[in-house]
Short mmCIF file of C-alpha atoms in Angstrom, two decimals:
data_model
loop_
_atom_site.label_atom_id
_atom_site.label_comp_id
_atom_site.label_asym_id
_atom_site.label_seq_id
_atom_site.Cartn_x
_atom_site.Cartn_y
_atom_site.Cartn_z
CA UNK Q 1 -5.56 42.13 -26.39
CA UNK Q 2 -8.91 40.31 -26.75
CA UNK Q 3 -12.70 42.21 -26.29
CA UNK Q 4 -14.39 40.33 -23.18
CA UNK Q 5 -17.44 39.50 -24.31
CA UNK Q 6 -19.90 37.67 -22.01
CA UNK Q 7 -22.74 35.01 -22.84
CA UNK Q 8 -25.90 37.19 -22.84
CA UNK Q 9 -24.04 40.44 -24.32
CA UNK Q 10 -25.68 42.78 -26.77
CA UNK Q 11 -22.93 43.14 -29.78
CA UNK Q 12 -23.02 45.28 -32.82
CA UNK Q 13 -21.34 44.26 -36.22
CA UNK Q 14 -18.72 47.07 -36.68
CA UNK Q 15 -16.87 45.45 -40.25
CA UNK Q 16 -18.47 43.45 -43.10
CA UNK Q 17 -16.31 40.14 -43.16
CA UNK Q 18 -15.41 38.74 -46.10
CA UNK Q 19 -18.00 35.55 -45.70
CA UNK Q 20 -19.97 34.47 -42.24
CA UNK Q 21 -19.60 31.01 -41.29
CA UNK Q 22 -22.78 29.28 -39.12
CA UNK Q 23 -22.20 28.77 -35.86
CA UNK Q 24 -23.89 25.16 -36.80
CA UNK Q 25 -22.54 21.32 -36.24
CA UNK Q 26 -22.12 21.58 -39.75
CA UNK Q 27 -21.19 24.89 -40.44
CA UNK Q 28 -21.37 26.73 -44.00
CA UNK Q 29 -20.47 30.02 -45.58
CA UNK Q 30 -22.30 32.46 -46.41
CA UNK Q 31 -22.17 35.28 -48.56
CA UNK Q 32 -21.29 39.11 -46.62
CA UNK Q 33 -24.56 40.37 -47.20
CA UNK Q 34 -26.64 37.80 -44.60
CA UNK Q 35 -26.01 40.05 -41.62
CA UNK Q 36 -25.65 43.93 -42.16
CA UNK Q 37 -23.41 46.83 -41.26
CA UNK Q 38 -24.66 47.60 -37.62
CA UNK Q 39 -27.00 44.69 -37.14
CA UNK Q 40 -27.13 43.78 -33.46
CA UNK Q 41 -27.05 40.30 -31.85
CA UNK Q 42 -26.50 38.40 -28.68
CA UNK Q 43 -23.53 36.28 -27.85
CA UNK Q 44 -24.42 32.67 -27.25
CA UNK Q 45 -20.82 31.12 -26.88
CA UNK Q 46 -17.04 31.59 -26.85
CA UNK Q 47 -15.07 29.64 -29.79
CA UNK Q 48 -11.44 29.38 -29.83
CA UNK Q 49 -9.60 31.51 -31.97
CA UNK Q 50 -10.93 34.96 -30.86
CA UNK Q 51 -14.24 34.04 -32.53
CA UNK Q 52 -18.07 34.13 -31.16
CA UNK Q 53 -20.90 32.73 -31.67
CA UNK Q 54 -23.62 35.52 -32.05
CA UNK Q 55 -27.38 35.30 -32.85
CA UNK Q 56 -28.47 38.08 -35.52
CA UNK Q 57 -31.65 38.57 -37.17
CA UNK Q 58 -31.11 35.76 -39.71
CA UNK Q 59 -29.18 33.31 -37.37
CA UNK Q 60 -26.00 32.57 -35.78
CA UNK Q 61 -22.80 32.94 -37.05
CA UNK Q 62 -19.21 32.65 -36.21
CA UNK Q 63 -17.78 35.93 -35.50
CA UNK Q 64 -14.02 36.94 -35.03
CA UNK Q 65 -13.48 39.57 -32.47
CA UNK Q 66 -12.71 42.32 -34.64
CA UNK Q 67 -15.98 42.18 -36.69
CA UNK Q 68 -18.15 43.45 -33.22
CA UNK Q 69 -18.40 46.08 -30.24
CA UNK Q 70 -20.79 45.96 -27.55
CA UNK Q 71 -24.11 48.09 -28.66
CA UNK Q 72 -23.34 50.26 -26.33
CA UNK Q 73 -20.05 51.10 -27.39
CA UNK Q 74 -20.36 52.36 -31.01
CA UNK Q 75 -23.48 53.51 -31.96
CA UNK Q 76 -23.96 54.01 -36.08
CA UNK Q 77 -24.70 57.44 -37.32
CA UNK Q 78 -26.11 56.16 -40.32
CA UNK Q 79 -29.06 54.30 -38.76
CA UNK Q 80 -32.28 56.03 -39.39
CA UNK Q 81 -33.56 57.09 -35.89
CA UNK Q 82 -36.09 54.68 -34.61
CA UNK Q 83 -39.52 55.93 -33.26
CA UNK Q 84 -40.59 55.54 -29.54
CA UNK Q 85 -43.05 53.05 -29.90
CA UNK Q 86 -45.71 54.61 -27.62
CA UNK Q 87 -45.65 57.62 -30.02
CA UNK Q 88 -47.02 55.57 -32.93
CA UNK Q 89 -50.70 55.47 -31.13
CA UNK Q 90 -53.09 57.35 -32.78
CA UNK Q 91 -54.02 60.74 -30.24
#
């Protein structure tokens, strides 16, 4: 059974593939180490195949469905916590 995903949705990558492929008119690979374990991005589109385009940090990639999870879904306990951005004003 496929994940629905919608256009907009936060995703999180869940599994390193083996290489990412741009989600570009002329796509290219790119080594495993471009996006990283638990990097979030946005779905822009819906490829055949099972496969998404999603927008990370460094840009978009193809992604099959078994690479992401919705954020919300499967948060990583190996992230270091992040601070509350209002606490980082001096007192």
């Amino acid at each position: 059974m496929s994940k629905a995903f919608e256009i907009g949705d936060r995703v999180r990558l869940t599994a390193v593939p083996p290489y990412f492929k741009t989600a570009e008119p002329t796509p290219m690979l790119r080594p495993p180490n471009v996006v990283r374990l638990g990097e979030e991005g946005t779905i822009l589109d819906r490829q055949p195949g099972d496969y998404w385009s999603v927008r990370f940090e460094k840009g978009a990639y193809l992604i099959e469905n078994k690479y992401i999870a919705r954020a919300a879904e499967q948060p990583t306990g190996d992230e270091p916590a992040r601070s509350n951005p209002s606490s980082d004003e001096p007192s």
